Short mmCIF file of C-alpha atoms and ligand atoms in Angstrom, two decimals:
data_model
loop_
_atom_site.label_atom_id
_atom_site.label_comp_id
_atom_site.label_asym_id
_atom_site.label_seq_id
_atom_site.Cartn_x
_atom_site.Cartn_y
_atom_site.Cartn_z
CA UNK H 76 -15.75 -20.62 18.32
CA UNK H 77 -17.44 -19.48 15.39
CA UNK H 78 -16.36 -16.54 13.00
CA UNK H 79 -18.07 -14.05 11.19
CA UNK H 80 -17.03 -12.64 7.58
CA UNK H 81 -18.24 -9.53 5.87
CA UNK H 82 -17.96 -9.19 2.15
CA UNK H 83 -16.14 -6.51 1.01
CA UNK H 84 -16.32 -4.29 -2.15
CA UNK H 85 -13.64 -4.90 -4.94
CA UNK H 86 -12.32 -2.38 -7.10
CA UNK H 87 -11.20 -3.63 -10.87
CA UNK H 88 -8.12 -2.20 -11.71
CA UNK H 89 -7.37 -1.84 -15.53
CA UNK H 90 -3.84 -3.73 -15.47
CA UNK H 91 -4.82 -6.80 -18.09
CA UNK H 92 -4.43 -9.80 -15.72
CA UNK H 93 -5.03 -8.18 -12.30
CA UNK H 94 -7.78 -9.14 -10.34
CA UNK H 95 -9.72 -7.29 -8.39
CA UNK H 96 -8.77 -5.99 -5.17
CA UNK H 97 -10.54 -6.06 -2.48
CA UNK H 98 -11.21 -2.09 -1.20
CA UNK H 99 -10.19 -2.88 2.34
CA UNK H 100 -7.66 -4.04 3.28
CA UNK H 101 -4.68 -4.34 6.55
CA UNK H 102 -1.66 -2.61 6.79
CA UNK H 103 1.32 -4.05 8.01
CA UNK H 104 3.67 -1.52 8.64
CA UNK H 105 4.97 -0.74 12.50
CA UNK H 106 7.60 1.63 14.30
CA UNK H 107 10.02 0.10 15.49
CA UNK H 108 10.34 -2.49 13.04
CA UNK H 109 9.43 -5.82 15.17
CA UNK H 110 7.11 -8.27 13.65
CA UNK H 111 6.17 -10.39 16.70
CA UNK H 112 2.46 -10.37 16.26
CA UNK H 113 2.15 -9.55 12.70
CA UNK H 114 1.48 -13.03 11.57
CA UNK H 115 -1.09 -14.01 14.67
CA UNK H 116 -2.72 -10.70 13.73
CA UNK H 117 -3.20 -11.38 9.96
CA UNK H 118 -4.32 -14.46 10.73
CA UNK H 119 -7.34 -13.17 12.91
CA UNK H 120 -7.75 -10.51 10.28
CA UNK H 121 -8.37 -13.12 7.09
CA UNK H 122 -10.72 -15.12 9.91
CA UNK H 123 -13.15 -12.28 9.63
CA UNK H 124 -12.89 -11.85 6.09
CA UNK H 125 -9.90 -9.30 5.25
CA UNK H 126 -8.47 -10.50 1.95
CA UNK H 127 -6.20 -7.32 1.50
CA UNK H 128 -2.50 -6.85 3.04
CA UNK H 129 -0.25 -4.24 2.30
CA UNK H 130 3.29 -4.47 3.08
CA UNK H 131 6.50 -3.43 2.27
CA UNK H 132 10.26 -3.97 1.71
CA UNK H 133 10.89 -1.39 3.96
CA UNK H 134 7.91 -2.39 6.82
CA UNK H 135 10.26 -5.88 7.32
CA UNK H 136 6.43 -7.34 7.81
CA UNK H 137 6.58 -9.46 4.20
CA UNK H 138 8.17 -12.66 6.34
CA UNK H 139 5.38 -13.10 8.73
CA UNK H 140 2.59 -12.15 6.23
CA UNK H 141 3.99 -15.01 4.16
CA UNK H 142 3.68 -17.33 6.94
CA UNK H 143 0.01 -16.24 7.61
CA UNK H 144 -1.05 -16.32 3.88
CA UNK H 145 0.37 -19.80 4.10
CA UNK H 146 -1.08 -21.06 7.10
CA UNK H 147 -4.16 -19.30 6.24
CA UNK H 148 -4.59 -21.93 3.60
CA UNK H 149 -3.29 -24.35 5.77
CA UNK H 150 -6.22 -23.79 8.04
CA UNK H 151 -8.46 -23.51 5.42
CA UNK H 152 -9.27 -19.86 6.02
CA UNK H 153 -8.54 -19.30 2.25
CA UNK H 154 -8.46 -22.07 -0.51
CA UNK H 155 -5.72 -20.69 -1.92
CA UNK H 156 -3.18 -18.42 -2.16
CA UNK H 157 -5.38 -16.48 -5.41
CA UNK H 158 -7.43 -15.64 -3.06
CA UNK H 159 -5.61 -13.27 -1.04
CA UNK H 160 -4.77 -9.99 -2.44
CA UNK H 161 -0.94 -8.91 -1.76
CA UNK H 162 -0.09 -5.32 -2.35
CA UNK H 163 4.55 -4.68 -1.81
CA UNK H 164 6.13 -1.74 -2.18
CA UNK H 165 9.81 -0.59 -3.62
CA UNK H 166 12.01 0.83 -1.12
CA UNK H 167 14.17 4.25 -2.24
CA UNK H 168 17.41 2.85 -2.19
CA UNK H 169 15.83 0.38 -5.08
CA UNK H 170 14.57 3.25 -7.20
CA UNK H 171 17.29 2.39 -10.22
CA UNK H 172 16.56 0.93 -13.39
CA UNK H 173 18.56 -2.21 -12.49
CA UNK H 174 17.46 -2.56 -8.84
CA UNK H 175 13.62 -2.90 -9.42
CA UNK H 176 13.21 -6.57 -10.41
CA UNK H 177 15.68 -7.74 -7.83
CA UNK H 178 13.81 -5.81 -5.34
CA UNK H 179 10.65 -7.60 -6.03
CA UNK H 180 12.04 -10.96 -6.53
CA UNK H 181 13.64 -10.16 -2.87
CA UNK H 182 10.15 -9.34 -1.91
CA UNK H 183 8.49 -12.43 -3.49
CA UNK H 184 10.87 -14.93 -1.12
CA UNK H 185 10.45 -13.18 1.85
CA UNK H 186 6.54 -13.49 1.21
CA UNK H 187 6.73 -17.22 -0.02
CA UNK H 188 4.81 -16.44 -2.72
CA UNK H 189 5.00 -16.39 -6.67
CA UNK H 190 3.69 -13.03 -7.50
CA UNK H 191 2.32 -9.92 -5.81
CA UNK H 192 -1.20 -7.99 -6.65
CA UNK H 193 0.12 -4.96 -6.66
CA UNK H 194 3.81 -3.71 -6.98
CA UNK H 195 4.13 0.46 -6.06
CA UNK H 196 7.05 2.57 -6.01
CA UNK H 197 6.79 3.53 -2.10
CA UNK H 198 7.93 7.14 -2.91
CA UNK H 199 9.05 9.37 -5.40
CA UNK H 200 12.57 9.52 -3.54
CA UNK H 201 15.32 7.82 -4.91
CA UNK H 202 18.29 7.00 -2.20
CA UNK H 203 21.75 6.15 -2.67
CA UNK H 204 21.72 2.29 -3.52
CA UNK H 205 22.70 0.71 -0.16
CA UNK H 206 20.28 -1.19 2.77
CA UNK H 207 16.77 -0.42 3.81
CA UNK H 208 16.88 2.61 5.86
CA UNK H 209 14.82 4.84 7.89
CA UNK H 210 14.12 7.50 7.99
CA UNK H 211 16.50 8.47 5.18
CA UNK H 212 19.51 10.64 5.09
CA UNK H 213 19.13 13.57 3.00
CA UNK H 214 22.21 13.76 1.76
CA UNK H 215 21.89 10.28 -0.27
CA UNK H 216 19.09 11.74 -2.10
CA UNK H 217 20.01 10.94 -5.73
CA UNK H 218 17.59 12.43 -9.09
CA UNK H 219 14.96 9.59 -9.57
CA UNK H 220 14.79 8.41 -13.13
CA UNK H 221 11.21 8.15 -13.36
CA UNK H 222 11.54 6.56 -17.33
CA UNK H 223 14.16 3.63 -16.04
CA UNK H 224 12.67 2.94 -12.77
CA UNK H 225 8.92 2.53 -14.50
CA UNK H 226 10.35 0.37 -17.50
CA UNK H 227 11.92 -2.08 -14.28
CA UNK H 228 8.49 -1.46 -13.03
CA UNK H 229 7.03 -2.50 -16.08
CA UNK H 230 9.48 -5.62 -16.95
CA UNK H 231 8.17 -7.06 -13.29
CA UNK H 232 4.44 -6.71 -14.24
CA UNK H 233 5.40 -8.03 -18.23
CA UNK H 234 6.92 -11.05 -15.90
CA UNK H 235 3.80 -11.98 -14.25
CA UNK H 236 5.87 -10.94 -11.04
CA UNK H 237 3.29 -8.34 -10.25
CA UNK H 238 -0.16 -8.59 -11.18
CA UNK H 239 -0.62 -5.20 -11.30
CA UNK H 240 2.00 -2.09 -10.93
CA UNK H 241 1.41 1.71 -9.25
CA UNK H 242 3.00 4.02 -7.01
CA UNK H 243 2.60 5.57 -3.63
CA UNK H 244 2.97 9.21 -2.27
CA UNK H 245 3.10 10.49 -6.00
CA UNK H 246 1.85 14.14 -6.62
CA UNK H 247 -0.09 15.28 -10.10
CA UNK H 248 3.41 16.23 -11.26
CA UNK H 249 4.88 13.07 -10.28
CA UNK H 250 2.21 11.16 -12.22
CA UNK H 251 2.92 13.41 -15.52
CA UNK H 252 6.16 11.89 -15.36
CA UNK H 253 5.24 8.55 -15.11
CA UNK H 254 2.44 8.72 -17.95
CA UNK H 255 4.92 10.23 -20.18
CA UNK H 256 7.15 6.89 -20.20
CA UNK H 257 4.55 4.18 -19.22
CA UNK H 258 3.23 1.76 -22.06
CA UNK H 259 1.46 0.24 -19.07
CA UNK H 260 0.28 2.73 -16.42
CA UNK H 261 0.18 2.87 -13.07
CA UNK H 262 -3.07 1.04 -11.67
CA UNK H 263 -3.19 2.72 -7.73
CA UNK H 264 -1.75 6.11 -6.24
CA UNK H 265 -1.65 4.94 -2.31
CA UNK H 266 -1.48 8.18 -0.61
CA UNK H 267 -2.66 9.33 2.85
CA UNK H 268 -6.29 10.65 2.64
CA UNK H 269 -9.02 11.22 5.35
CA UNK H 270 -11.76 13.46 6.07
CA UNK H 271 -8.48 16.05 7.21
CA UNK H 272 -6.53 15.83 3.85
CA UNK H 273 -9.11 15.11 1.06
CA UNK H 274 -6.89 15.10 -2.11
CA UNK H 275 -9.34 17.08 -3.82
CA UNK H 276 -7.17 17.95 -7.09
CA UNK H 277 -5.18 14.31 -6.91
CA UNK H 278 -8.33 12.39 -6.96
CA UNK H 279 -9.99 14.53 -9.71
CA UNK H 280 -6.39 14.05 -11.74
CA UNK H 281 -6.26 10.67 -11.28
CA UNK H 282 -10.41 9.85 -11.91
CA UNK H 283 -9.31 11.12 -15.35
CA UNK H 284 -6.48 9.07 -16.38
CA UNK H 285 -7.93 5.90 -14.92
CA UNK H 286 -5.67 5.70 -11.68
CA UNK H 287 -7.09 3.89 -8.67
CA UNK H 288 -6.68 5.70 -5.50
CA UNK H 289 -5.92 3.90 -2.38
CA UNK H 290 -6.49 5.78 1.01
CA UNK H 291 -3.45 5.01 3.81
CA UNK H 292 -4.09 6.52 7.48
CA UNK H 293 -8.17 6.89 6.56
CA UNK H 294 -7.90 8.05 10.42
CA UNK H 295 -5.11 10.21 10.37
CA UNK H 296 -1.34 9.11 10.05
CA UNK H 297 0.14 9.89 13.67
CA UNK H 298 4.01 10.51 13.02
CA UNK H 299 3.95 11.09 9.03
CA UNK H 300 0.67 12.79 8.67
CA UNK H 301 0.06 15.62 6.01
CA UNK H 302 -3.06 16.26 7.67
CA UNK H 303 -1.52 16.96 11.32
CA UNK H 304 -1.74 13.93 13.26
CA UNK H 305 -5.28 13.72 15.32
CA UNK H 306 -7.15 16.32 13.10
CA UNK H 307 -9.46 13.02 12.00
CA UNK H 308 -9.69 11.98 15.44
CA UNK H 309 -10.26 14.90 17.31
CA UNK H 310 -12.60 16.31 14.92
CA UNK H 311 -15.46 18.25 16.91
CA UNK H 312 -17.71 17.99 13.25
CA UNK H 313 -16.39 13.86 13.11
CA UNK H 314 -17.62 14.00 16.84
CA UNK H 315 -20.64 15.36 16.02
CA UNK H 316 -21.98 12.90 13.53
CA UNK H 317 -20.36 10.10 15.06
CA UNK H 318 -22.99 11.09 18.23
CA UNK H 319 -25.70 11.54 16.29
CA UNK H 320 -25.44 8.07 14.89
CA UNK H 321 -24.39 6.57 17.79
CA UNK H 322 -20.60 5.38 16.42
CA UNK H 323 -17.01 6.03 17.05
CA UNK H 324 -15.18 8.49 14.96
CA UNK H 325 -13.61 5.82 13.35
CA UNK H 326 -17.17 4.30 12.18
CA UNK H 327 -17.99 7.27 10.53
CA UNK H 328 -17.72 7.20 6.78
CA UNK H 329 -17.06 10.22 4.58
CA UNK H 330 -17.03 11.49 1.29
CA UNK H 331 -13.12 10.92 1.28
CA UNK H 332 -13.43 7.47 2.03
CA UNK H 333 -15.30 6.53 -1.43
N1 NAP O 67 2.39 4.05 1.34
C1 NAP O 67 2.79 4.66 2.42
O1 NAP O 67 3.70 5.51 2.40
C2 NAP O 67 2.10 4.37 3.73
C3 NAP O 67 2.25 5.25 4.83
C4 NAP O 67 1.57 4.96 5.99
C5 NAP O 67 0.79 3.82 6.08
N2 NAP O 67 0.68 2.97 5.01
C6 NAP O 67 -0.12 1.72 5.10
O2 NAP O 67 -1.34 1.96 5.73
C7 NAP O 67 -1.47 1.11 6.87
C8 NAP O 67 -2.33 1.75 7.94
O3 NAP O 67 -1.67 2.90 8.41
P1 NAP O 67 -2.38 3.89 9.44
O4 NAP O 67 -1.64 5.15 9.47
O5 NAP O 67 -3.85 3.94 9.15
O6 NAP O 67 -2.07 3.17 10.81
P2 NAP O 67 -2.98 2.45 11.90
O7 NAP O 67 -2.02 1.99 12.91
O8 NAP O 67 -3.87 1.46 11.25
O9 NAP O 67 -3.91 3.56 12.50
C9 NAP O 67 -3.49 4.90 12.75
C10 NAP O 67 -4.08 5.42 14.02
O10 NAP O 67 -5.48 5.19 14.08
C11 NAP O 67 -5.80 4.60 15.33
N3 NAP O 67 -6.92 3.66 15.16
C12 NAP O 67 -6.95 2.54 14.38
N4 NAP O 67 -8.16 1.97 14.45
C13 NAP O 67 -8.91 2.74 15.29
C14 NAP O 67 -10.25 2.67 15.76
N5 NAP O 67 -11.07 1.71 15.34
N6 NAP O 67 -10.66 3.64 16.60
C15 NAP O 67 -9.84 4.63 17.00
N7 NAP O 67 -8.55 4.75 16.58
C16 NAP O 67 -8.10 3.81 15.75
C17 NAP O 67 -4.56 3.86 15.75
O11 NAP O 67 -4.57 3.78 17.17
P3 NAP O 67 -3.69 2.69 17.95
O12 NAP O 67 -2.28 3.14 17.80
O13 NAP O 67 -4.22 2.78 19.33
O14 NAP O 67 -3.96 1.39 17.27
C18 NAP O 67 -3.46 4.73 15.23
O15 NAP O 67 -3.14 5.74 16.17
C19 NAP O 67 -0.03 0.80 7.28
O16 NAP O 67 0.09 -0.35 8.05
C20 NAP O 67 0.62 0.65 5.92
O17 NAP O 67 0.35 -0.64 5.41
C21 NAP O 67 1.30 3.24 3.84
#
C-alpha cells in the first residue's frame, strides 16, 4: 500500500542551535490518561508526513511516542531521529529551580531520546512538589519563581538537553516576567487559539519580542476551552465558508491559523 506525504511549512525559531520546526504538528495528549493507540497512531501520522509531536510529562504519552520515533526509523519512515521534531512540556509540580533539569532528563528516558526540540513550561502554575496530578488541587498552589524556574529552563537548553526552550498558557504579563530574567528567551508561547479565541493582543506582544506562537485546539478545546467548547465547530459564519468551498469546518483556514 502506498503512502502519500505533504510537505509542511517550518517556522525558524531564534534559539541558536534549534532547527526548524515543522508548523504542524500531532498532539498527544488524552483524557483519561491511557496510551494504547498512541504509538500505532504516530506511526500512521509520520507515514503521511507529520514530523511534529507534542507531548508532555503530564499527557503520560512520551513512552509510546518514543517507541514510534524509534520504530519510525526502524521502518525507515524517518532516517533518523533529527528528523523528527519533539516538543515536552514541564509539569507544575516541577516548576522549582531545582526540579527543572530532572524533569526533563525524566522526560528524555521515557522518550528514548537524547534531547527534545522544544522544552515549555506547561503553565504558569507552580504546585506543591509531589507526583503528576490532574487536575490540580488548589490548595498546593505555591508562588512560581519565574527567575529560578527560567535559569533551570535555561541550564537544560545551555545542556543541549533542549534544543530550544518556551512556555505554554503564558499571558503578556507572564511573558514580562520571563523577559526580565531570560539571557535566552523563550522561543514558542503554545496557547489555545482558533477562529473563537484569536489572541489578538498576545500575538501582537509576542510578534514584537520575537516569540513564536503555537496554536493548541485550532478547532476548539472541548473540556479546557477559553473559547467555549464548540464555538469553532458550530460556527454558522465557519459553516458558511466551509459550504461555499465545499470543505468541512475543520478544512477551513483562517486568519488565526497563520
Ligand atoms: N499546552 C497545553 O496546555 C495544551 C492544551 C490542550 C492541548 N494541547 C496540545 O494540543 C493537542 C491537540 O489538542 P486539541 O484540543 O486540538 O484536541 P483534538 O483531540 O486534536 O481535537 C479537539 C476536537 O476537535 C475534533 N476534531 C479533530 N479533528 C477534526 C476534524 N478533522 N473534523 C472535525 N472535528 C475534528 C475532535 O473530535 P474527536 O474527539 O471526535 O476526535 C475533538 O473534539 C493535544 O494533543 C496536545 O498535544 C496542549
Amino acid at each position: 500500500m502506498g503512502s502519500t506525504t505533504a510537505a509542511v511549512p517550518e517556522v525558524a525559531l531564534p534559539s541558536g542551535n534549534a532547527r526548524p520546526m515543522p508548523a504542524i504538528g500531532m498532539g498527544t495528549s488524552k483524557y483519561p490518561l491511557v496510551h494504547e493507540t498512541t504509538r500505532d497512531a504516530v506511526l500512521a501520522a509520520m507515514e503521511v508526513g507529520f514530523r511534529h509531536f507534542d507531548t508532555a510529562a503530564l499527557y503520560g504519552s512520551e513512552p509510546p511516542l518514543g517507541e514510534a520515533v524509534a520504530e519510525g526509523v526502524r521502518r525507515g519512515l524517518v532516517a533518523s531521529r533529527e528528523e523528527v521534531f519533539i516538543t515536552s512540556k514541564l509539569w507544575c509540580t516541577r516548576c522549582h529551580p531545582g526540579l527543572v533539569l530532572p524533569s526533563l532528563r525524566e522526560s528524555l528516558q521515557k522518550l528514548q531520546v537524547e534531547y527534545v526540540d522544544l522544552y515549555l513550561i506547561h503553565l504558569p502554575v507552580s504546585l506543591k512538589p509531589g507526583p503528576t496530578a490532574f487536575p490540580a488541587k488548589r490548595e498546593d498552589a505555591v508562588p512560581f519563581d519565574f527567575e529560578g524556574v527560567w535559569r533551570g529552563m535555561e541550564e537544560c537548553h545551555r545542556l543541549g538537553l533542549a534544543k530550544a526552550i518556551g512556555v505554554s498558557n503564558f499571558t503578556t504579563g507572564h511573558l514580562d516576567k520571563i523577559l526580565a530574567a531570560a539571557t535566552v528567551p523563550p522561543a514558542v508561547n503554545q496557547v489555545e487559539m482558533n477562529p473563537a479565541w484569536q489572541q489578538r493582543k498576545l500575538r501582537a506582544y509576542c510578534a514584537e519580542k520575537g516569540i513564536h506562537v503555537a496554536a493548541y485546539s485550532p478547532l476548539g478545546g472541548q473540556r479546557w476551552s477559553g473559547s467555549g467548547g464548540n464555538a469553532v465547530l458550530e460556527s454558522e459564519v465557519l459553516a458558511e465558508i466551509a459550504k461555499a468551498r465545499g470543505k468541512s469546518i475543520a478544512q477551513v483556514r483562517t486568519p488565526a491559523d497563520r
